[in-house]
Amino acid sequence: MTADELHLVQDHVPSLQLPPRFRQDWTSDLGPAEAADREQAALAGLVAKGLVAADVPRAPIPANLSDWLLESFLVFLSLHMVPAWVFEVSAWTRESTLLLVASARGGFGSTLARAQNVEIANGRGSTGDLAGLEFAVVPFSHLADKLALAIPSGGEAGGNGPLVTMSLTDSRGGIEVLRANDSLLKEELSRRIGGPDAVRALSGLAGDLDAGFELRLSRQDGIPVRVLNYVRGAAGWRSVHVRLPAGSDGLPTAEQVVDSGTITIAAVTHAAIQAEVASLCAEITVTEMAHE
């Protein structure tokens, strides 16, 4: 569906609350005539897709469209209001970005996805929808496949490597050493951060990055459960996990970040990222079955 069609549903079903990343409010930026034309076009599109009954009043559009919406469409869209689990995906390349939210409960996942192209001209960036918004419902057993489609393709420059952990300070200094490509400094770096495996892992962050994938899993109450974060450069994909100490008010001070902040990195393949997403979904499936 188009962004305007989702906006119309959001705006004309008072009880519906969509994920924050998909809430829109464009009417205040448009003149009354243009806003009305876009709403009529959006309504016509929803009717053509069979999501709104053909006998819906057109002038004016009802303030509450609930009675004309396809029941299954409203039920699964409303799943975003009462999920047991929420998967939030952000993926990017140099040419495009993708936002995806999947809300899961009762054996099904309701997903909303929005892909946009990215254009840079004269130092300024602009975005535009590539193919509108995608709304889909999948059995939970197929959710991992749906999420894995968001991982940018390519990047098989190397294999999988061990997890290595170092301080944020060492990682920053190490990246500068790798960029300078001084052999003596690289030998010292290897001794300092843990050997050749650590240098190989860190080397994936030393050059330009051309893609990324992040998946955040949280419970219905918003408590985070897991975060998977990956970036891709010339050396292939790297998993990245930054751990910061907690300050007195919950946020670390700059001194605490320097003294205690760490980063864990590993070389990974595209297939390994897919496997990690599948493993995470499998864990949730087992948890759901235990509560049935």
Short mmCIF file of C-alpha atoms in Angstrom, two decimals, residues 68-292:
data_model
loop_
_atom_site.label_atom_id
_atom_site.label_comp_id
_atom_site.label_asym_id
_atom_site.label_seq_id
_atom_site.Cartn_x
_atom_site.Cartn_y
_atom_site.Cartn_z
CA TRP A 68 -15.90 -0.59 6.17
CA LEU A 69 -12.42 -2.07 6.64
CA LEU A 70 -11.80 -5.72 5.77
CA GLU A 71 -12.03 -7.40 9.17
CA SER A 72 -8.91 -9.55 8.84
CA PHE A 73 -6.90 -6.50 7.68
CA LEU A 74 -7.90 -4.53 10.78
CA VAL A 75 -7.33 -7.49 13.11
CA PHE A 76 -3.78 -8.12 11.92
CA LEU A 77 -2.94 -4.42 11.70
CA SER A 78 -4.16 -4.07 15.30
CA LEU A 79 -1.67 -6.76 16.31
CA HIS A 80 0.89 -3.95 16.44
CA MET A 81 -0.99 -2.61 19.49
CA VAL A 82 -0.84 -5.82 21.54
CA PRO A 83 2.27 -7.75 20.53
CA ALA A 84 3.99 -10.31 22.69
CA TRP A 85 7.25 -9.61 20.85
CA VAL A 86 8.40 -6.74 18.64
CA PHE A 87 11.17 -7.03 16.05
CA GLU A 88 12.50 -3.70 14.75
CA VAL A 89 14.82 -3.84 11.74
CA SER A 90 16.93 -1.06 10.25
CA ALA A 91 18.94 -1.88 7.14
CA TRP A 92 20.88 0.40 4.82
CA THR A 93 23.16 0.53 1.83
CA ARG A 94 24.62 3.54 0.06
CA GLU A 95 21.56 3.60 -2.20
CA SER A 96 18.64 2.72 0.08
CA THR A 97 17.27 2.26 3.58
CA LEU A 98 14.70 -0.16 4.96
CA LEU A 99 12.61 0.08 8.12
CA LEU A 100 10.64 -2.98 9.20
CA VAL A 101 8.58 -3.63 12.31
CA ALA A 102 7.18 -7.09 13.02
CA SER A 103 4.72 -7.57 15.89
CA ALA A 104 4.20 -11.19 16.89
CA ARG A 105 1.55 -12.92 18.99
CA GLY A 106 -0.49 -16.10 18.81
CA GLY A 107 1.57 -17.79 16.14
CA PHE A 108 1.53 -14.91 13.64
CA GLY A 109 3.71 -11.95 12.80
CA SER A 110 2.23 -8.73 11.41
CA THR A 111 4.85 -6.73 9.52
CA LEU A 112 5.11 -3.21 8.18
CA ALA A 113 8.06 -2.33 5.96
CA ARG A 114 9.14 0.83 4.19
CA ALA A 115 12.04 0.98 1.73
CA GLN A 116 13.43 4.30 0.53
CA ASN A 117 16.11 5.29 -1.94
CA VAL A 118 18.85 7.66 -0.82
CA GLU A 119 20.23 10.35 -3.10
CA ILE A 120 23.05 12.77 -2.31
CA ALA A 121 23.33 15.94 -4.38
CA ASN A 122 25.31 19.08 -3.59
CA GLY A 123 26.08 17.79 -0.14
CA ARG A 124 22.43 17.30 0.74
CA GLY A 125 20.53 14.04 1.07
CA SER A 126 16.99 13.22 0.01
CA THR A 127 14.83 10.10 0.26
CA GLY A 128 11.82 8.74 -1.58
CA ASP A 129 9.72 5.60 -1.27
CA LEU A 130 10.91 2.79 -3.54
CA ALA A 131 7.70 0.78 -3.59
CA GLY A 132 5.34 2.23 -1.03
CA LEU A 133 4.68 0.44 2.24
CA GLU A 134 4.42 -3.31 2.60
CA PHE A 135 1.96 -4.86 5.03
CA ALA A 136 2.17 -8.61 5.44
CA VAL A 137 1.07 -11.36 7.81
CA VAL A 138 3.17 -14.50 8.14
CA PRO A 139 3.06 -17.55 10.40
CA PHE A 140 5.64 -17.18 13.15
CA SER A 141 7.51 -20.17 11.72
CA HIS A 142 8.19 -18.09 8.58
CA LEU A 143 9.06 -14.84 10.34
CA ALA A 144 12.82 -15.51 10.33
CA ASP A 145 12.75 -15.81 6.53
CA LYS A 146 10.86 -12.51 6.30
CA LEU A 147 13.35 -10.72 8.55
CA ALA A 148 16.34 -12.22 6.74
CA LEU A 149 15.16 -10.70 3.45
CA ALA A 150 16.04 -7.30 4.94
CA ILE A 151 19.75 -8.18 5.20
CA PRO A 152 21.58 -6.42 2.33
CA SER A 153 22.94 -9.01 -0.09
CA GLY A 154 26.62 -9.50 -0.85
CA GLY A 155 29.70 -9.03 1.27
CA GLU A 156 31.16 -12.54 1.14
CA ALA A 157 34.72 -11.19 1.34
CA GLY A 158 35.78 -13.62 4.06
CA GLY A 159 34.68 -16.33 6.44
CA ASN A 160 33.54 -16.39 10.04
CA GLY A 161 35.98 -15.46 12.78
CA PRO A 162 36.11 -15.57 16.57
CA LEU A 163 34.57 -12.93 18.80
CA VAL A 164 37.17 -10.46 20.05
CA THR A 165 36.64 -7.82 22.71
CA MET A 166 38.70 -4.71 23.28
CA SER A 167 38.30 -1.30 24.84
CA LEU A 168 36.68 1.41 22.77
CA THR A 169 39.88 3.42 23.15
CA ASP A 170 41.99 0.61 21.71
CA SER A 171 39.52 0.07 18.87
CA ARG A 172 39.63 3.73 17.89
CA GLY A 173 43.42 3.84 18.01
CA GLY A 174 43.63 0.52 16.17
CA ILE A 175 41.47 1.77 13.33
CA GLU A 176 43.81 4.74 12.86
CA VAL A 177 46.81 2.37 12.81
CA LEU A 178 45.16 0.13 10.21
CA ARG A 179 44.33 3.12 8.05
CA ALA A 180 47.95 4.30 8.23
CA ASN A 181 49.06 0.77 7.22
CA ASP A 182 52.36 1.00 9.11
CA SER A 183 53.75 -2.53 9.58
CA LEU A 184 55.58 -1.77 12.85
CA LEU A 185 52.52 -0.13 14.37
CA LYS A 186 50.38 -3.06 13.20
CA GLU A 187 52.64 -5.51 15.01
CA GLU A 188 52.32 -3.49 18.20
CA LEU A 189 48.56 -3.28 17.70
CA SER A 190 48.35 -7.05 17.35
CA ARG A 191 50.16 -7.53 20.66
CA ARG A 192 47.97 -4.97 22.39
CA ILE A 193 44.49 -6.04 21.32
CA GLY A 194 44.85 -9.83 21.20
CA GLY A 195 46.67 -11.08 18.14
CA PRO A 196 45.97 -11.56 14.42
CA ASP A 197 42.31 -12.56 14.92
CA ALA A 198 41.61 -9.31 16.71
CA VAL A 199 43.39 -7.31 14.01
CA ARG A 200 41.40 -9.10 11.30
CA ALA A 201 38.13 -8.40 13.07
CA LEU A 202 38.97 -4.73 13.58
CA SER A 203 40.16 -4.32 9.99
CA GLY A 204 36.56 -4.67 8.86
CA LEU A 205 35.79 -1.33 10.49
CA ALA A 206 38.84 0.53 9.20
CA GLY A 207 37.62 1.27 5.69
CA ASP A 208 34.43 2.68 4.22
CA LEU A 209 31.24 0.93 5.26
CA ASP A 210 28.65 0.33 2.56
CA ALA A 211 25.85 -1.54 4.34
CA GLY A 212 24.40 -2.27 7.75
CA PHE A 213 21.72 -4.37 9.43
CA GLU A 214 20.32 -4.01 12.94
CA LEU A 215 17.60 -6.07 14.59
CA ARG A 216 16.16 -5.12 17.97
CA LEU A 217 13.92 -7.56 19.80
CA SER A 218 11.80 -6.35 22.70
CA ARG A 219 8.88 -7.60 24.75
CA GLN A 220 5.41 -6.09 24.80
CA ASP A 221 6.37 -3.91 27.76
CA GLY A 222 9.24 -2.40 25.76
CA ILE A 223 12.00 -4.16 27.69
CA PRO A 224 14.80 -4.98 25.21
CA VAL A 225 15.73 -8.65 24.90
CA ARG A 226 18.43 -8.74 22.23
CA VAL A 227 20.15 -6.49 19.71
CA LEU A 228 21.94 -7.83 16.63
CA ASN A 229 24.11 -5.30 14.81
CA TYR A 230 26.19 -5.82 11.67
CA VAL A 231 28.09 -3.58 9.26
CA ARG A 232 29.74 -4.36 5.92
CA GLY A 233 32.91 -3.00 4.38
CA ALA A 234 35.51 -4.12 1.85
CA ALA A 235 36.65 -6.88 4.23
CA GLY A 236 33.12 -8.28 4.51
CA TRP A 237 30.54 -8.33 7.28
CA ARG A 238 31.33 -7.70 10.95
CA SER A 239 29.12 -8.20 13.97
CA VAL A 240 29.47 -5.28 16.38
CA HIS A 241 28.38 -5.00 19.99
CA VAL A 242 29.25 -1.97 22.11
CA ARG A 243 28.96 -2.26 25.88
CA LEU A 244 28.90 0.91 27.98
CA PRO A 245 28.97 1.16 31.77
CA ALA A 246 25.91 2.52 33.57
CA GLY A 247 26.31 5.92 35.17
CA SER A 248 24.62 7.15 38.33
CA ASP A 249 21.66 8.42 36.30
CA GLY A 250 21.71 5.51 33.88
CA LEU A 251 23.91 7.26 31.31
CA PRO A 252 27.71 6.86 31.36
CA THR A 253 30.00 9.85 31.64
CA ALA A 254 32.63 10.51 28.99
CA GLU A 255 35.28 9.35 31.45
CA GLN A 256 33.44 6.08 32.09
CA VAL A 257 33.14 5.44 28.35
CA VAL A 258 36.89 5.94 27.91
CA ASP A 259 37.82 3.87 30.96
CA SER A 260 35.28 1.02 30.73
CA GLY A 261 33.55 1.01 27.35
CA THR A 262 34.20 -2.10 25.24
CA ILE A 263 33.43 -3.29 21.73
CA THR A 264 33.05 -6.91 20.63
CA ILE A 265 33.64 -7.64 16.94
CA ALA A 266 33.67 -10.75 14.78
CA ALA A 267 34.01 -11.45 11.08
CA VAL A 268 30.79 -13.08 9.84
CA THR A 269 29.31 -14.21 6.56
CA HIS A 270 25.92 -13.28 5.16
CA ALA A 271 24.80 -16.85 5.84
CA ALA A 272 25.89 -16.56 9.47
CA ILE A 273 23.75 -13.44 9.92
CA GLN A 274 20.76 -15.29 8.49
CA ALA A 275 21.44 -18.18 10.88
CA GLU A 276 21.60 -15.82 13.88
CA VAL A 277 18.24 -14.28 12.95
CA ALA A 278 16.73 -17.76 12.57
CA SER A 279 18.18 -18.84 15.94
CA LEU A 280 16.68 -15.80 17.65
CA CYS A 281 13.25 -16.51 16.19
CA ALA A 282 13.55 -20.17 17.20
CA GLU A 283 14.24 -19.13 20.80
CA ILE A 284 11.08 -17.03 20.82
CA THR A 285 9.08 -19.90 19.29
CA VAL A 286 10.16 -22.19 22.13
CA THR A 287 9.25 -19.51 24.68
CA GLU A 288 5.82 -19.03 23.10
CA MET A 289 5.14 -22.79 23.07
CA ALA A 290 6.05 -23.01 26.75
CA HIS A 291 3.27 -20.52 27.57
CA GLU A 292 0.56 -22.11 25.47
#
